[in-house]
Structures are given as structure tokens and as C-alpha cells.
CSV table of C-alpha atoms in Angstrom, one decimal:
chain,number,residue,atom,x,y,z
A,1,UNK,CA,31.8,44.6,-20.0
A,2,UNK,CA,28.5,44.0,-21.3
A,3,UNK,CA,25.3,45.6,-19.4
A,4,UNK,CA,23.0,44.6,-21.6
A,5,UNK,CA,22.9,40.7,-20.4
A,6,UNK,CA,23.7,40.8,-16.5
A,7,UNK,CA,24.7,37.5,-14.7
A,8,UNK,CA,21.8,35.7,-13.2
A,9,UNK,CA,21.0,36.7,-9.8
A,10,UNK,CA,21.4,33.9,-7.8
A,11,UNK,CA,24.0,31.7,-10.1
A,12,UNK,CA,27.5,33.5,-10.7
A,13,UNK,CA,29.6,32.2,-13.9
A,14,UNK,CA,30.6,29.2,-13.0
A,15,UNK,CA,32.5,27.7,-16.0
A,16,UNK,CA,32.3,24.1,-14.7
A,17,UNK,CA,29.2,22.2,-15.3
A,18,UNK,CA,26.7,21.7,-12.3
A,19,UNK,CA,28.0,18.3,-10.5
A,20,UNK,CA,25.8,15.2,-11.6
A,21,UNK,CA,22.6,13.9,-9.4
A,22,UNK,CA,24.7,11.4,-7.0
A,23,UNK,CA,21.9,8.9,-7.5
A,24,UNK,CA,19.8,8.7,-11.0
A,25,UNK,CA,16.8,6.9,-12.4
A,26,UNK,CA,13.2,6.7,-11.8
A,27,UNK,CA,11.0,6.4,-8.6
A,28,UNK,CA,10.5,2.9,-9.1
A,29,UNK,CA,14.3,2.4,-9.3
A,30,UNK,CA,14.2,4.0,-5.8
A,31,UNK,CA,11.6,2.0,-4.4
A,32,UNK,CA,13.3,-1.6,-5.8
A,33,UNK,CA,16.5,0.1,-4.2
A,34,UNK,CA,15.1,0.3,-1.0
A,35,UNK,CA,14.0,-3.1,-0.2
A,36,UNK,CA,15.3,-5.3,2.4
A,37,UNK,CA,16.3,-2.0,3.4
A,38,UNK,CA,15.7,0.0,7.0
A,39,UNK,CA,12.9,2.4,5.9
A,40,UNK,CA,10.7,5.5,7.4
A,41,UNK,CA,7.3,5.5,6.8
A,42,UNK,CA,5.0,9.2,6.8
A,43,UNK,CA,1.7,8.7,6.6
A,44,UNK,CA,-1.0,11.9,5.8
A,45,UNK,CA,-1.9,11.5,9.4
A,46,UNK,CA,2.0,12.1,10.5
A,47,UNK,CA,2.4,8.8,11.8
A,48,UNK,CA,6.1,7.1,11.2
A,49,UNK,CA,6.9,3.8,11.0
A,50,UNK,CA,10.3,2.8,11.0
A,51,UNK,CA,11.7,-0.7,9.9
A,52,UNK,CA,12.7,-3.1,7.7
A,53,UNK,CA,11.1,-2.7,4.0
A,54,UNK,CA,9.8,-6.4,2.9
A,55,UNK,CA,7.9,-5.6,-0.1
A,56,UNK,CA,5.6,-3.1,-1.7
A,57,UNK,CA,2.9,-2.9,-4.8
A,58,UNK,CA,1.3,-0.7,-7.4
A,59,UNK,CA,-0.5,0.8,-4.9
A,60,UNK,CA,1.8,1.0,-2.2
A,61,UNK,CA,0.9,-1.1,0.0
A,62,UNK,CA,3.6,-2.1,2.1
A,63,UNK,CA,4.9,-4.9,4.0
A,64,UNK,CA,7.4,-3.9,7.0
A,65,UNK,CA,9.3,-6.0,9.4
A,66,UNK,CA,10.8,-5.0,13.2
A,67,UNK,CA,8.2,-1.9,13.0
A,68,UNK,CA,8.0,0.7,15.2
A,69,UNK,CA,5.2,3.4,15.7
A,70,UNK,CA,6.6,6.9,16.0
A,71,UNK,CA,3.8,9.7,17.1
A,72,UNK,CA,5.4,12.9,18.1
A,73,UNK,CA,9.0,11.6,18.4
A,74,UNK,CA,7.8,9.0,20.8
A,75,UNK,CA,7.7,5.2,19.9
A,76,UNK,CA,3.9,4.2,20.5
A,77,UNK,CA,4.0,1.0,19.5
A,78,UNK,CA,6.3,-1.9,17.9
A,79,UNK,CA,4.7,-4.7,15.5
A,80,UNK,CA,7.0,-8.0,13.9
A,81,UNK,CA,5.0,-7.4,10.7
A,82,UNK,CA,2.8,-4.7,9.6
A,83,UNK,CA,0.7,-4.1,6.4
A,84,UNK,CA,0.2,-1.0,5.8
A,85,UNK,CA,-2.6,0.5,3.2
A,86,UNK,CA,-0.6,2.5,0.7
A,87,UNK,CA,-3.3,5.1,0.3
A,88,UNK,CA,-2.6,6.3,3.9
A,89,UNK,CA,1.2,7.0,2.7
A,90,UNK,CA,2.7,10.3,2.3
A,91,UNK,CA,6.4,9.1,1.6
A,92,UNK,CA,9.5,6.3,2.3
A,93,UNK,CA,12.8,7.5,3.0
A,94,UNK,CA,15.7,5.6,3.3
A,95,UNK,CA,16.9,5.0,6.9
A,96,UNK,CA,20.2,3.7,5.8
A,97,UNK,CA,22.9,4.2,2.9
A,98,UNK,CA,21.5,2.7,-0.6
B,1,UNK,CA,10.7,-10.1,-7.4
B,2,UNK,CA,13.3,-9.8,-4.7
B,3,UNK,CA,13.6,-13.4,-2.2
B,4,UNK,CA,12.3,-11.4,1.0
B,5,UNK,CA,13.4,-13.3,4.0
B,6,UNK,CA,10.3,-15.2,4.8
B,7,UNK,CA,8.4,-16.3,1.5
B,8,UNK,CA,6.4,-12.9,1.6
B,9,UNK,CA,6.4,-11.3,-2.5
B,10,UNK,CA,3.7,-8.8,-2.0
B,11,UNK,CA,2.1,-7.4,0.6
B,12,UNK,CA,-0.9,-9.2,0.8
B,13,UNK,CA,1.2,-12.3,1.4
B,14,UNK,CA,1.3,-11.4,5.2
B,15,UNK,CA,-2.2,-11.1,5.0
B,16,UNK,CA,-3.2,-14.1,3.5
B,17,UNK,CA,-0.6,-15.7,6.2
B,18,UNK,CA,-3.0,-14.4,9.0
B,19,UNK,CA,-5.9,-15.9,7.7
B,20,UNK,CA,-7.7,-17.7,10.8
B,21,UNK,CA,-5.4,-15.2,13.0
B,22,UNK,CA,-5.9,-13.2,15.4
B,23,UNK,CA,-4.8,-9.5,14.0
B,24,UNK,CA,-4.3,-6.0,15.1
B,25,UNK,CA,-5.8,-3.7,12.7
B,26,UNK,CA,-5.1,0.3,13.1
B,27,UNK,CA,-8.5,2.4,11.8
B,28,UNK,CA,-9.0,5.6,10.9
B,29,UNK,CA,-10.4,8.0,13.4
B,30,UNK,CA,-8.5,6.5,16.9
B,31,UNK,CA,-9.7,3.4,16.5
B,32,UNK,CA,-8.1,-0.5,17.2
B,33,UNK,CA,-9.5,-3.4,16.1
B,34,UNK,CA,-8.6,-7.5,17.3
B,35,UNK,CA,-10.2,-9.9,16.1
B,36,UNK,CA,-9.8,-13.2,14.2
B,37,UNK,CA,-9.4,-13.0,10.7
B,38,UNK,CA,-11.6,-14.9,8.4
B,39,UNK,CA,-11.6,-13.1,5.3
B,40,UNK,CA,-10.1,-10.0,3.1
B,41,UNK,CA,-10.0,-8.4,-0.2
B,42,UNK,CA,-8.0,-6.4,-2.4
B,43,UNK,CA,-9.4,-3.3,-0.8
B,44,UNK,CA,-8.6,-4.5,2.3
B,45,UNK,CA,-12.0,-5.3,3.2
B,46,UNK,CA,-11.9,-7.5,5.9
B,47,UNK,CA,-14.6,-10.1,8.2
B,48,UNK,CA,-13.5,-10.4,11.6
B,49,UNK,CA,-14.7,-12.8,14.3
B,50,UNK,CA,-14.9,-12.7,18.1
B,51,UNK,CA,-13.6,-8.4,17.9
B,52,UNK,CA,-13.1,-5.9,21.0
B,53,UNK,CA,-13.1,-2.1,19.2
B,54,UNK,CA,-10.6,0.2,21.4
B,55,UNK,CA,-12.0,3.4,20.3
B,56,UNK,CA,-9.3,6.5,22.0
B,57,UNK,CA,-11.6,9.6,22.7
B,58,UNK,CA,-9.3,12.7,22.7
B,59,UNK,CA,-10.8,15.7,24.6
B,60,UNK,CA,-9.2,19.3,24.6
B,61,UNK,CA,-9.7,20.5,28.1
B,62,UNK,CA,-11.5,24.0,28.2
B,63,UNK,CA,-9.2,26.4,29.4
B,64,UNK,CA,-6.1,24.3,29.4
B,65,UNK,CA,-3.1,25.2,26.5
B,66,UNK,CA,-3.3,24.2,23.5
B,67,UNK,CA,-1.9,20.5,23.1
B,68,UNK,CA,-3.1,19.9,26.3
B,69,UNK,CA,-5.6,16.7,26.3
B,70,UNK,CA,-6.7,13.9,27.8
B,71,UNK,CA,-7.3,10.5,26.3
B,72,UNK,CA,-10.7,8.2,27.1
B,73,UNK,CA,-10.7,5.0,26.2
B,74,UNK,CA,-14.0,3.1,25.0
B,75,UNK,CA,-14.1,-0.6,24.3
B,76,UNK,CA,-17.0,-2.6,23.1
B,77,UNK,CA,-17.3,-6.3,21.5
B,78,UNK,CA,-18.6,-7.6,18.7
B,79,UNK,CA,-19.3,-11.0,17.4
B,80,UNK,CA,-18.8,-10.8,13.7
B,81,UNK,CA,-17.8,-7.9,12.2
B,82,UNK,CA,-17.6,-6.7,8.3
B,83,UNK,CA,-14.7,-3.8,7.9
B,84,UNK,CA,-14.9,-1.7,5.1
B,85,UNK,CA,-11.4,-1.1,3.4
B,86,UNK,CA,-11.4,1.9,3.5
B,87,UNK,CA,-11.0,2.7,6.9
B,88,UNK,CA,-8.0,0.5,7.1
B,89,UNK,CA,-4.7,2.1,8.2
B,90,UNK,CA,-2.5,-0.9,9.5
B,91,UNK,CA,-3.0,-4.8,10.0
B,92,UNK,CA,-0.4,-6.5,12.2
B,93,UNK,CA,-0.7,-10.2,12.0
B,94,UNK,CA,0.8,-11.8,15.1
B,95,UNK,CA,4.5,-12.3,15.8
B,96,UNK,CA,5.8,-15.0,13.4
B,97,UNK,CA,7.9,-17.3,15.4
């Protein structure tokens, strides 16, 4: 009908709104979300570790229980309790349903 | 803050519960670290007592594909032993029981 304003590329009409984020809120909310909770940890150098979040602080260091050291898809190593220093961290992701 | 199952509220809780311990500590550059703890700070800088240094030694053979390594292992001892924060990439205190 009208040339002049063609439909964006990549989104056709759609005359329903786009759905809502299934989770909201801020980062922190994530991170007081996710603990108690089974966690994977990145670090920079690629590392994961995988268990139980206990605690974290402002500079994310963090506390994990039931640990164990991933390297290559492999489990390396396996700790009760590990500190780890939060400027080796890359990211947490939840390793089970919030 | 949120009742974790053993007392611990921040992280350096399970540090300060290692004191006089004998930890694992994780360095950068392929490096381990036991030794008894005797003191920290907020950086993580840490005194250790009575340490063996596992140092891993990675190799790429010439020639061989890439990937394709082998590990040496180096350990030495030391008495006393200042750690410089820093460095620090894990400290396992050991298992609670």
C-alpha cells in the first residue's frame, strides 16, 4: 500500500506486543536469586567450577560448596569448600531452575 | 543476608575458618600452593607456613599437533612464605567434617 515506509527487515507486523522478559530485575536480584543454588563458575582462564553457591560479595568473591573443577569438559579436581577471588571471574550461571 | 548452611555470610568467612589450617591455594600461572595458614587480608594476601609449591610445566612438543603436550611437574618447599593477593585464584580450606 504504502512504499514509502517498508516493514522492517527482520521484524514483520506483528500486532501483538513482544512477550515480556520471563525473569526481570537487576543483576544483583540475579545473584541474591542464585544462592544456595547449584551454580557454574567461568573464570577468564576458562576454568568451571560447578556447585553449590554459599555466598558472594561486592567484589565477587565467592564461596562454593560440593565443587568440582572442570578443564576441557573433564572434572580435574573436587574441593568441600572453595573461595574463589572474584577478579578471576568471567560469569555464574544457574545450574538449576530459579 | 541469606542463613547459608554452615554459619558462613561472606566469603571470607571460610577463610577466616582456615586460619591455623592447612589450605589448598590455586595460583596463577600452573601453580599449587599447601601450606598452613597463618594469616590473610582483604586482598587475599596470605602468610603460609611449612608450604610445598607444585609448579605444572606445560611443554608443546616440537613437531607434534597442536594441543599435543606434555605436563612436568616441579615441587620445591618453603618454610614461610608471604603470597601476594594477586596471584590468588582459589583457596580450599580442608574438608569441614
Amino acid at each position: 500500500m504504502d512504499d514509502s515506509t517498508p516493514p522492517p527487515p527482520s521484524a514483520p507486523a506483528d500486532p501483538s506486543p513482544p512477550p515480556p522478559p520471563t525473569t526481570s530485575g537487576s543483576p544483583t536480584d540475579f545473584l541474591k536469586g542464585v544462592v544456595g543454588k547449584r551454580v557454574v563458575v567461568r573464570l577468564t582462564s576458562g576454568v568451571d567450577y560447578r556447585g553449590i553457591l554459599s555466598c558472594l560479595d561486592g567484589y565477587m568473591n565467592i564461596a562454593l560448596e560440593q565443587t568440582e573443577e572442570h578443564v576441557n569438559g573433564r572434572v580435574t579436581n573436587q574441593y568441600g569448600d572453595a573461595f574463589i577471588r572474584g577478579n578471576n571471574v568471567l560469569y555464574i550461571s544457574a545450574a538449576e531452575p530459579l | 543476608m541469606d542463613p547459608a548452611s554452615n554459619g558462613i555470610q561472606e566469603p571470607f568467612d571460610l577463610i577466616r575458618l582456615s586460619l591455623s589450617e592447612r589450605v589448598f591455594v590455586k595460583l596463577r600461572g600452573d601453580r599449587e600452593l599447601t601450606g598452613v595458614l597463618h594469616a590473610y587480608d582483604g586482598h587475599m594476601n596470605l602468610i603460609l607456613s611449612d608450604v610445598e609449591e607444585t609448579i605444572m610445566i606445560v611443554d608443546q612438543i616440537e613437531g607434534a599437533p597442536e594441543g599435543h603436550t606434555t605436563v612436568n611437574i616441579a615441587k620445591r618447599k618453603m618454610d614461610m612464605l608471604f603470597v601476594r593477593g594477586d596471584g590468588v585464584i582459589l583457596v580450599s580450606p580442608p574438608s569441614r567434617t
